[in-house]
XYZ file of C-alpha atoms in Angstrom:
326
model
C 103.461 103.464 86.118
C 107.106 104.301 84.177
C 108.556 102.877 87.588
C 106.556 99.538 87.131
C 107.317 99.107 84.055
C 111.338 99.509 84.093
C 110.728 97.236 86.856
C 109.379 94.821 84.777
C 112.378 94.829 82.411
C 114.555 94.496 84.828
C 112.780 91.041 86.090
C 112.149 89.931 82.730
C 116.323 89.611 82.464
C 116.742 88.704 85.880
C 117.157 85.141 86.012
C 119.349 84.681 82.449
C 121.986 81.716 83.803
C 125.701 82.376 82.541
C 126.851 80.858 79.513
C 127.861 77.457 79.799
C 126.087 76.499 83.089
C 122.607 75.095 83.239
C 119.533 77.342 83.639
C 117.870 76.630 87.024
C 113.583 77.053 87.115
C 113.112 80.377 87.724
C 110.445 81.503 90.671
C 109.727 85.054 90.445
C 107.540 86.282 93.284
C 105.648 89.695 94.088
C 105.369 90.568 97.292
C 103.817 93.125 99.358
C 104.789 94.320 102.773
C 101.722 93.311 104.649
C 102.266 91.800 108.422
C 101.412 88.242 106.839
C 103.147 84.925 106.860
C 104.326 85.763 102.974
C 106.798 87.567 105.334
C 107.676 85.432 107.443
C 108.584 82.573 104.240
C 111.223 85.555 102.884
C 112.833 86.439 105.880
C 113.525 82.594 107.137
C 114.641 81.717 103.160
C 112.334 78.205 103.380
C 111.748 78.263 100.410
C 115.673 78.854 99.027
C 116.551 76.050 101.265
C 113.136 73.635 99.956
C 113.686 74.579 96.330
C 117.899 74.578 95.986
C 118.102 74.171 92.524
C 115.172 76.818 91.864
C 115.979 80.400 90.948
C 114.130 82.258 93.386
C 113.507 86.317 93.112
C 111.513 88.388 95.380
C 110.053 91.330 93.851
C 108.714 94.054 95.983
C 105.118 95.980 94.620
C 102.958 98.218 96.228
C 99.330 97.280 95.120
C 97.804 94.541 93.715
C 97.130 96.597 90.734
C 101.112 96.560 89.991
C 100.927 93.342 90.594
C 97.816 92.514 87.680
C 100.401 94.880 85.556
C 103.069 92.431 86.492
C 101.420 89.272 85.844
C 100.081 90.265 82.425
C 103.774 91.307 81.655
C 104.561 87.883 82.050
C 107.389 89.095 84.719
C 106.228 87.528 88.044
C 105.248 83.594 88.582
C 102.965 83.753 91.905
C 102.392 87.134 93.548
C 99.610 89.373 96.342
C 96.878 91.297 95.453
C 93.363 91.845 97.166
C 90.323 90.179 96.606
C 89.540 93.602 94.526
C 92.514 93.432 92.025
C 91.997 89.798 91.805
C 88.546 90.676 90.596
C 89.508 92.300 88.414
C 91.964 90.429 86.969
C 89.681 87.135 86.577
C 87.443 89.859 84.706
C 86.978 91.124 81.091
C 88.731 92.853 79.291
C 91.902 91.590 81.862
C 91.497 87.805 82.061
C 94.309 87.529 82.816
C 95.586 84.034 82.926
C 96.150 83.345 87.070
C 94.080 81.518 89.442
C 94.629 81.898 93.446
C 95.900 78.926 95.055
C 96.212 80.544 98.428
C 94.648 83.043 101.424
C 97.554 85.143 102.492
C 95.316 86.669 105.312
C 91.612 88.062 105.732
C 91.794 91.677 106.006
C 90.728 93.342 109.494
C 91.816 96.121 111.291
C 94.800 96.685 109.144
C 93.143 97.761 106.548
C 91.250 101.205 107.965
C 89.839 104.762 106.906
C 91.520 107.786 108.477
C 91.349 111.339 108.527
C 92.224 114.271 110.332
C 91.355 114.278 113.763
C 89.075 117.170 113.184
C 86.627 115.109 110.894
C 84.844 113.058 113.097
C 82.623 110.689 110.875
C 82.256 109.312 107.579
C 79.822 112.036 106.839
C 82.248 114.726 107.571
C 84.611 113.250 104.515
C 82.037 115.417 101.913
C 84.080 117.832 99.889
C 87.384 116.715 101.194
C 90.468 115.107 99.380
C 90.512 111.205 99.745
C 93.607 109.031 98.820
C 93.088 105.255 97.943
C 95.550 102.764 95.594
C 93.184 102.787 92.981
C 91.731 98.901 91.854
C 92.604 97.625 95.535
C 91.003 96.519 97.869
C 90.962 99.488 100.170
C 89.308 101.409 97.217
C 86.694 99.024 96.880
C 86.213 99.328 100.894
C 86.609 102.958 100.446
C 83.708 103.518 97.759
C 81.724 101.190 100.043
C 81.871 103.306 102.706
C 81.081 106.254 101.298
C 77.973 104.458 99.353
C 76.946 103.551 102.864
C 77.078 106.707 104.234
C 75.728 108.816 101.353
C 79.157 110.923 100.516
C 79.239 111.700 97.021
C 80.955 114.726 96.369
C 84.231 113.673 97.901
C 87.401 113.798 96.139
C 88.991 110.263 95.238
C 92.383 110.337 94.052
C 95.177 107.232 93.115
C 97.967 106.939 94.864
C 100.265 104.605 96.410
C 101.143 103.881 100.270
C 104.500 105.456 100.139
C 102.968 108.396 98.384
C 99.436 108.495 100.700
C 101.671 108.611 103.914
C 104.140 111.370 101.779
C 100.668 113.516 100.741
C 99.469 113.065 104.403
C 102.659 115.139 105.713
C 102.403 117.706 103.324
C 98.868 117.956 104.243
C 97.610 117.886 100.514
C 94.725 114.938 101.506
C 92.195 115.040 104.998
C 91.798 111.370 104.582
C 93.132 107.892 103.203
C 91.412 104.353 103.303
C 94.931 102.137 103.186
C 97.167 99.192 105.036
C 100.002 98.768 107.421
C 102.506 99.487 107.615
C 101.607 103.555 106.410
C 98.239 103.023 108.508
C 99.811 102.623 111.551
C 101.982 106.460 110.898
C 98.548 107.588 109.755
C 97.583 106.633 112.953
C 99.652 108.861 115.207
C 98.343 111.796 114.781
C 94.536 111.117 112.586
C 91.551 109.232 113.593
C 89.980 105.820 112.604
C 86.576 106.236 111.185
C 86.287 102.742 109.805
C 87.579 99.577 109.579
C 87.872 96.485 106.742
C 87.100 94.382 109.869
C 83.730 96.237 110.448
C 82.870 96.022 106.370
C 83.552 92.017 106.977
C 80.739 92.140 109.613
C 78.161 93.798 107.401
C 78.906 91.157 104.120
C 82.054 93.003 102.361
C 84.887 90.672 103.032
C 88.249 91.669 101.343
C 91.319 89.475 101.480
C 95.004 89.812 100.238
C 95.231 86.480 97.625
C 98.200 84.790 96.171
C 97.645 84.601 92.718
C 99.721 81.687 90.115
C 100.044 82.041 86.256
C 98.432 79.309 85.429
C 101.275 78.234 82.907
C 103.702 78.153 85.920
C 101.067 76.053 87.561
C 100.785 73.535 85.002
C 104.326 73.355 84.010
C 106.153 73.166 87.823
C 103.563 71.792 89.852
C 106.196 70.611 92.586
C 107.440 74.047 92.998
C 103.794 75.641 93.678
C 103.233 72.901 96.098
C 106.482 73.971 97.867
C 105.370 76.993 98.114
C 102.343 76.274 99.735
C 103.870 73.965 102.340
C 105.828 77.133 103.066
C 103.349 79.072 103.320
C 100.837 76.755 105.740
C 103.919 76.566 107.586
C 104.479 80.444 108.271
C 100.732 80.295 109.390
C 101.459 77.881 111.899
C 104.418 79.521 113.206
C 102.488 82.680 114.160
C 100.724 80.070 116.525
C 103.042 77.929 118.038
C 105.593 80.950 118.442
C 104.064 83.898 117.827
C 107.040 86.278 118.908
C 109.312 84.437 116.542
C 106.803 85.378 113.765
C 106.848 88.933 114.885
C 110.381 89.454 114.611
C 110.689 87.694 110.950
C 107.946 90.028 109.966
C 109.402 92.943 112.073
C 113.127 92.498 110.328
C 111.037 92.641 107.081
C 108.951 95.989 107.949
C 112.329 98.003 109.776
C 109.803 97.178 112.989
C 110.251 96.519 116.470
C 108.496 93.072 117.402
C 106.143 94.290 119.556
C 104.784 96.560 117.269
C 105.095 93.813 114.233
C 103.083 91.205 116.607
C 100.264 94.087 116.914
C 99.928 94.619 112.892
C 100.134 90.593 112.544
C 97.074 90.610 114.967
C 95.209 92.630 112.674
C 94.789 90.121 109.953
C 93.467 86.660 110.251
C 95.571 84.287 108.825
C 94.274 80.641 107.434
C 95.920 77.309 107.480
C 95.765 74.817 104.850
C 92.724 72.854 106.533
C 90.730 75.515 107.201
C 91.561 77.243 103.448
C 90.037 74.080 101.817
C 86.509 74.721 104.059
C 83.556 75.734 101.924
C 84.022 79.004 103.485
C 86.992 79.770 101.236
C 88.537 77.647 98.701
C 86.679 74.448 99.004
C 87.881 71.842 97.120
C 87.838 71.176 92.817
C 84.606 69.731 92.917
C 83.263 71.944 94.935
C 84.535 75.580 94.700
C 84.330 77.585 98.087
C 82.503 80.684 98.786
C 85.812 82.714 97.707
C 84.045 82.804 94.552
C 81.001 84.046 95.544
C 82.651 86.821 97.120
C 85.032 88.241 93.815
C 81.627 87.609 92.139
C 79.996 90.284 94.742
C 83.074 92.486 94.663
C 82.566 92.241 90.943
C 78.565 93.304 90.934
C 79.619 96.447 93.560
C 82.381 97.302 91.234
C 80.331 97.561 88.044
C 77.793 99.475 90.008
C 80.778 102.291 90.670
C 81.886 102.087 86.941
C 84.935 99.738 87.590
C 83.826 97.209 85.720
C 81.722 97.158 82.296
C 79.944 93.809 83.723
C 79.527 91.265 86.338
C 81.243 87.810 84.724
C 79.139 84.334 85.394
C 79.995 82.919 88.808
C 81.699 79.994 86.892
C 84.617 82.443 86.385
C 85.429 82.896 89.931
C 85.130 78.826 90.701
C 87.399 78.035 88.075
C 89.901 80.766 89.265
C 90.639 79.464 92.592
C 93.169 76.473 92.898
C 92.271 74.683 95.779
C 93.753 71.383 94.512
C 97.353 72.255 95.092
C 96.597 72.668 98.869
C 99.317 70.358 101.067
């Protein structure tokens, strides 16, 4: 938390303009390395060469929890969480002031549970040492899980990807429910005993969401609209060229392309048109199932003490953005 937070200074300073010259509309983004096409809009700079006279910072975090943190700073404009943090976030006593105007991806196989290849099921995870980023959604997949399969006595701790794949070396944790890129090192040498995918098929869809302060919204409504251009393109690059979206992702990720194109497979990533379906956004007048989803992530999360209650459905439909869609 003491690194978020002198991170936070930092970007609340960042885009001061010299004096004498004009300040240009600062765009602060938060961005996570996940195999999407948020990726793919950083490495190509589209949006520096859409938005010229914008101010543009890119702002890595590792969870969407930083990212709430962030956001109620006041520090970032438009940022990623999960469907979990976002949940959260649109909840009491956060509210915090966002609404998600976007779908970076629907989480699948890149999003998994591992553990030692000696512990062979879910079941076996009883009594052992279980690392999650706490109020994401690979916790909330994690706890599900382990509801499902009747492990209670399990030990749950916080930590971060860079510190999961650090505690996984040492060999201080037998398991960890987290996302590529540290998955796939996970990988090498544990064993997959389930998959986001797999929770999506059974009614517990998670999702990595961009989220807008709704003040930036309101006040630069061109710029958000950019961004979303941007961002339907990147989706249809993966596509129409798929190996020149794995090697803007790769370049991003210090991966070879082969190995970025398998992560990017993982994830299902939505265009504009199919974002506005009643499946997921919808449209302002009518909201799509999105909300009824951070509404059930909501209801599991009060039932594991992560919440203090389920807010009215209402909140969710007015906290997407589907209006802004190119």
């Amino acid at each position: 938390m003491k690194r978020v937070i002198v991170a936070l200074l930092v970007l609340a300073t960042a885009c001061s303009a010299p004096a004498g010259e004009p300040a240009k509309t600062a765009l602060r983004i938060g961005y996570q390395l996940i195999p999407n096409g948020d990726l793919i809009v950083k490495d190509q700079k589209w949006l520096e060469q859409a938005l010229p006279d914008t101010e543009i910072t890119w702002s890595k975090f590792d969870s969407g929890g930083d990212v709430n943190t962030a956001m109620i700073a006041g520090a970032i404009d438009i940022g990623l969480a999960g469907s979990s943090p976002v949940t959260r976030g649109l909840s009491a006593p956060l509210d915090i002031p966002y609404r998600v105007p976007w779908i970076f991806d629907v989480i699948g196989d890149n999003e998994a549970l591992v553990a030692k290849k000696e512990i062979t099921s879910v079941a076996g995870l009883a009594g052992k040492t279980i690392a999650t980023p706490f109020a994401s959604t690979a916790h909330y997949s994690l706890l599900a899980v382990l509801e499902e399969a009747g492990v209670t006595d399990a030990k749950v701790i916080d930590l971060q990807p860079p510190d999961i794949q650090a505690a996984w070396v040492r060999g201080d944790i037998d398991a960890a429910y987290v996302w590529t890129p540290v998955l796939a090192e996970l990988e090498k040498d544990g064993a997959v005993l389930a998959t986001s995918r797999e929770l999506a098929g059974k009614g517990k869809l998670t999702a990595d969401l961009a989220v807008v302060r709704d003040e930036f919204a309101d006040k630069h409504p061109e710029i958000l609209q950019e961004w979303l251009k941007q961002q339907d393109r990147a989706v249809k690059l993966t596509r129409t060229d798929a190996a020149a979206a794995a090697a803007a992702i790769g370049r991003q990720l210090n991966l070879d392309p082969a190995e970025a194109g398998r992560q990017l497979g993982q994830l299902v990533l939505l265009d504009a048109a199919e974002q506005r379906s009643p499946e997921y956004l919808g449209t302002a007048d009518a909201p799509g199932k999105l909300a009824e989803n951070l509404r059930s992530a909501a209801e599991f999360l009060v039932g594991q003490k992560q919440l203090d209650a389920v807010p009215d459905l209402t909140v969710f439909q007015k906290g997407l953005l589907p209006n802004a869609l190119p």
